[in-house]
Coordinates of C-alpha atoms in Angstrom, one line a residue:
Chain A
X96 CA -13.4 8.0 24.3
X97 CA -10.7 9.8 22.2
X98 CA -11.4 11.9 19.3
X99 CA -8.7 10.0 17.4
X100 CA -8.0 6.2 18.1
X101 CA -4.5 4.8 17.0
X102 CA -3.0 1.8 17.8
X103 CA 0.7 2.4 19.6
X104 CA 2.7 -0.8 18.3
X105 CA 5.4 -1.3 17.6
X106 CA 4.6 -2.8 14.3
X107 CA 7.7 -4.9 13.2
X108 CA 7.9 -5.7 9.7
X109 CA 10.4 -7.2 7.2
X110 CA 12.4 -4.9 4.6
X111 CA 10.3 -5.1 1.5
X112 CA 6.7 -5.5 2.9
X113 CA 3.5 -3.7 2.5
X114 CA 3.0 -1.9 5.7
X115 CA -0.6 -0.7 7.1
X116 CA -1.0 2.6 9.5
X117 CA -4.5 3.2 10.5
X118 CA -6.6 5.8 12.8
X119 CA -10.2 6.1 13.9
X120 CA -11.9 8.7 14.7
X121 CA -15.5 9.9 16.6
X122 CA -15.9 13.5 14.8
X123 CA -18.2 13.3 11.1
X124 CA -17.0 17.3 11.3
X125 CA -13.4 16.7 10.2
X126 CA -12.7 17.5 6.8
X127 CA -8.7 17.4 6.7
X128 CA -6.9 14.3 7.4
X129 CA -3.0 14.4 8.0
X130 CA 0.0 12.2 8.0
X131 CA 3.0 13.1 10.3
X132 CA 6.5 11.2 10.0
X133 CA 8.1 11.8 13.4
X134 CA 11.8 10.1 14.3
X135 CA 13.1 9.7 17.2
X136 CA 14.0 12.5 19.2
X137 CA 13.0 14.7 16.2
X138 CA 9.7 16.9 15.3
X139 CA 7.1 15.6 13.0
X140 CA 6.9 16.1 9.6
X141 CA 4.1 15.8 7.0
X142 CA 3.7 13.3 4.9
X143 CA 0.6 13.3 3.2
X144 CA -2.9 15.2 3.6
X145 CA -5.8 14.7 2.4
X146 CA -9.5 16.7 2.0
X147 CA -12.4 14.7 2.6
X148 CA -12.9 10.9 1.0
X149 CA -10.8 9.6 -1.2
X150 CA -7.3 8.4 -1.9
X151 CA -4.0 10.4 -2.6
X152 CA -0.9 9.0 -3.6
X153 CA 2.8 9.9 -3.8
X154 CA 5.4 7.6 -4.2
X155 CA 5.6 5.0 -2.3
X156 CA 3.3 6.2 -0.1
X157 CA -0.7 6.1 -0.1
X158 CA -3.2 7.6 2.3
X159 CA -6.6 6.6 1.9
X160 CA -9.6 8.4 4.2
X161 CA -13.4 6.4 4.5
X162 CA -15.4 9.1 5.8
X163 CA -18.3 6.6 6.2
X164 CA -16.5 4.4 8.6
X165 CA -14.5 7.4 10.0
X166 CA -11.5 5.6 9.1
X167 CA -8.3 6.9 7.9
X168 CA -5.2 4.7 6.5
X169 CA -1.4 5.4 5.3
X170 CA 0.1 2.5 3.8
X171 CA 3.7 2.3 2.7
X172 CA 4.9 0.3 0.0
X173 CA 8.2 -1.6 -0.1
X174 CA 9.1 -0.4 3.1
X175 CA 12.7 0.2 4.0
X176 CA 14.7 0.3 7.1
X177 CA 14.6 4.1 6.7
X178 CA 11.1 4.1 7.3
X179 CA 11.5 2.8 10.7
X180 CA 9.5 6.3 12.3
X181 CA 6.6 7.0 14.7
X182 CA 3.8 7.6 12.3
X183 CA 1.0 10.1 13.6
X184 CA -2.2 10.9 12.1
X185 CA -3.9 14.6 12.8
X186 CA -7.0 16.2 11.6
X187 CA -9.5 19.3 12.1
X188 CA -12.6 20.8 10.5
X189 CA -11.0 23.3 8.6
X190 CA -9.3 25.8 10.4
X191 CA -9.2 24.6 13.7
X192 CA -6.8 23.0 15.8
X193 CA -5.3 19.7 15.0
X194 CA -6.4 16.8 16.7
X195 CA -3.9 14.1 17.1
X196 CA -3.5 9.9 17.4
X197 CA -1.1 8.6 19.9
X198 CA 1.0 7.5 17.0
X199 CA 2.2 4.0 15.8
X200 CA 5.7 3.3 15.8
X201 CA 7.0 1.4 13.1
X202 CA 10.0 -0.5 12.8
X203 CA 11.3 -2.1 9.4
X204 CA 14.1 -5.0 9.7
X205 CA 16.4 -5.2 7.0
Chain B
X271 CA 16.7 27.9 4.9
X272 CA 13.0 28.7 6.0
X273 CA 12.3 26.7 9.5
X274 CA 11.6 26.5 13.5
X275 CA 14.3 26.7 15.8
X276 CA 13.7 25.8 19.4
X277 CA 16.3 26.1 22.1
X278 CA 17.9 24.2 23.9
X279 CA 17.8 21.0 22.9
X280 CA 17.6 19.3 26.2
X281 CA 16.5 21.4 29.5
X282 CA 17.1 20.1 33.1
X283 CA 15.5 21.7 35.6
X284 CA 14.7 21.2 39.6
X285 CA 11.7 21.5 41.5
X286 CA 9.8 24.7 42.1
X287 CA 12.1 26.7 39.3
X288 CA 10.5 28.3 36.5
X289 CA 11.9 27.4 33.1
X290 CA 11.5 29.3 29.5
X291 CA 11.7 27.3 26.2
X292 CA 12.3 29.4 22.8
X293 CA 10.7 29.1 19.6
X294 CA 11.5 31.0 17.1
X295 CA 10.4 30.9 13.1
X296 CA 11.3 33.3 10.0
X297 CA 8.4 31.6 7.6
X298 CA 6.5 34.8 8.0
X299 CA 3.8 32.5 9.7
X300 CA 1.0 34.1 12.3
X301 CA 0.3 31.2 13.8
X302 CA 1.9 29.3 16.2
X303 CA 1.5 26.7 18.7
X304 CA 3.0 25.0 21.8
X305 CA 2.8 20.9 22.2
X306 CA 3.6 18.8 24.7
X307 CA 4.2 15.3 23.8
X308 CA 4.4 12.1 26.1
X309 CA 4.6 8.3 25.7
X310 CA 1.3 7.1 25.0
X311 CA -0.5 10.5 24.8
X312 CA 1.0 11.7 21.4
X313 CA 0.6 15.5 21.0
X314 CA -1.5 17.9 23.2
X315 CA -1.6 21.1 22.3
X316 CA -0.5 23.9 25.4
X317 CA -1.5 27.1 23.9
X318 CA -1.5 28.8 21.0
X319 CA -1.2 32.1 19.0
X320 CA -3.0 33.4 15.8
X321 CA -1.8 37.0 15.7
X322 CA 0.6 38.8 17.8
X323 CA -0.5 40.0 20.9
X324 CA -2.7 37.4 21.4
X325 CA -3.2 33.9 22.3
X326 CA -5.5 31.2 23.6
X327 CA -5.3 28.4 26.0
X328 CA -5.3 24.7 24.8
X329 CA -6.0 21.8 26.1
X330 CA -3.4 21.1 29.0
X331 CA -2.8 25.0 29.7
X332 CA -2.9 24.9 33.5
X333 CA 0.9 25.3 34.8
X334 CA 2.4 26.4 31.5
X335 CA 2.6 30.5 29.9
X336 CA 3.1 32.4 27.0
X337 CA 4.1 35.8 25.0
X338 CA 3.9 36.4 21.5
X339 CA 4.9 39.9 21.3
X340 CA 7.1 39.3 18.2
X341 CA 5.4 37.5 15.3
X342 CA 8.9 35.4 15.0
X343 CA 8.4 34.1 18.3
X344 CA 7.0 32.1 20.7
X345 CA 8.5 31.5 24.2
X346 CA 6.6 29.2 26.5
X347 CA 7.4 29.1 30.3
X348 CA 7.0 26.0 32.0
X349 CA 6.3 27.2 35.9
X350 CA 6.7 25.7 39.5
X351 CA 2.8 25.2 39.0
X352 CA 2.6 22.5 36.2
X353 CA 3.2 19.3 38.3
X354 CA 4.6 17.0 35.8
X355 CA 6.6 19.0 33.3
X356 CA 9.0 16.4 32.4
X357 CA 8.1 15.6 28.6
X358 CA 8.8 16.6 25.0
X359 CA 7.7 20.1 24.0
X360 CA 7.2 20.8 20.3
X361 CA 6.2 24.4 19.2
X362 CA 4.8 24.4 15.4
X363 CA 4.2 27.2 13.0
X364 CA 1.2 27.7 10.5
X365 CA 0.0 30.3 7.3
X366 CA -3.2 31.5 7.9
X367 CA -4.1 30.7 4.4
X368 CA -3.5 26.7 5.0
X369 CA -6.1 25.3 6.8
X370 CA -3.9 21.9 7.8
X371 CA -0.2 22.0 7.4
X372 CA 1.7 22.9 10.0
X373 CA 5.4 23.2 10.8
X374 CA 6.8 21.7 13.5
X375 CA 10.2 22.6 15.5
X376 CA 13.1 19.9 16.6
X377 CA 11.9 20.2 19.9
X378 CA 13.3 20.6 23.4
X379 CA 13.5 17.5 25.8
X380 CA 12.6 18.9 29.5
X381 CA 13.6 16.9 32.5
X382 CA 12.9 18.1 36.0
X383 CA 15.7 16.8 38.3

């Protein structure tokens, strides 16, 4: 079993639409929870962290970590075409090496 | 402008050659690290570096080497050993004092011919 579970899509949605990311993970230990944006043929860049429980918000974006379920969750609102991205979650214990999802790709229809 | 810079963008290389990718940052970071990334697999991490003069071994380190005798950079050779070295390598940069963000590079896209 992974450390980090993420579905791959691709997750097709309309312009406009609430969109949902989510990851799993197996390790109560992990403290910081990441979101990486990553186009096509381009490096990832963050998007959101977040330390422990709780939600965090910033524009239209909102990341949302359940420490009891081990369950992490980005979601995007009115999505645009721009958005259309591979969407990667990461986390560690601290100071540790990142652990990575597979990465969802997203693709937003005008 | 602060950032990563890895060269080149693409790489083609034949069987049995060696092959060095550069990475090379100015945001005064002391860490650094070397990803290789793959349909399906996401990111797994090659080596890495926390000071200069040093570095440790990640997950996938068989086949692949690395110097950091400059703190700005972070060359990674991919050798005849490393079987299948066709994939997206992604070198990243990190502060000590942040325990999550890091930086990543444009990447360079290898393909053995």
């Amino acid at each position: 079993q992974k450390e980090v579970e993420q579905d791959p899509g691709p997750l097709s949605v309309p312009e406009g639409a609430i969109v949902s990311l989510n990851c799993t993970y197996s390790n109560s230990a992990f403290q910081y929870f990441m979101w990486y944006r990553q186009y096509s043929r381009k490096g990832p860049e963050l998007l959101m962290y977040t330390y422990s429980s709780g939600n965090k918000e910033d524009g239209r974006f909102t990341a949302q970590v359940d420490k009891s379920s081990k369950y992490i969750s980005l979601f995007i609102r009115d999505s645009q075409p721009s958005d259309s991205a591979t969407y990667l979650c990461a986390m560690n214990t601290g100071f540790q090496k990142l652990v990575f999802g597979t990465g969802t790709r997203l693709l937003v229809s005008p | 402008d602060g950032g990563i810079t890895q060269s080149p963008k693409y790489l083609f290389r034949k069987e049995g050659q060696n092959v060095t990718l550069s990475c090379e940052q100015n945001l005064n970071h002391d860490a650094m690290y070397w990803y290789r990334q793959d349909p399906g697999q996401g990111l797994r991490l090659i080596y890495y570096s926390q000071i200069v003069n040093d570095f440790q071994k990640g997950d996938i380190a068989e086949g692949y080497s690395v110097s950091r005798e400059k703190k700005e950079s972070f060359p990674l050779t991919v050798t005849s050993a490393q079987k299948n070295p066709t994939a997206f390598y992604l070198c990243a940069s990190k502060s000590q004092d942040a325990a999550h963000e890091q930086f990543f590079g444009p990447g360079t896209r290898l393909t053995v011919l």
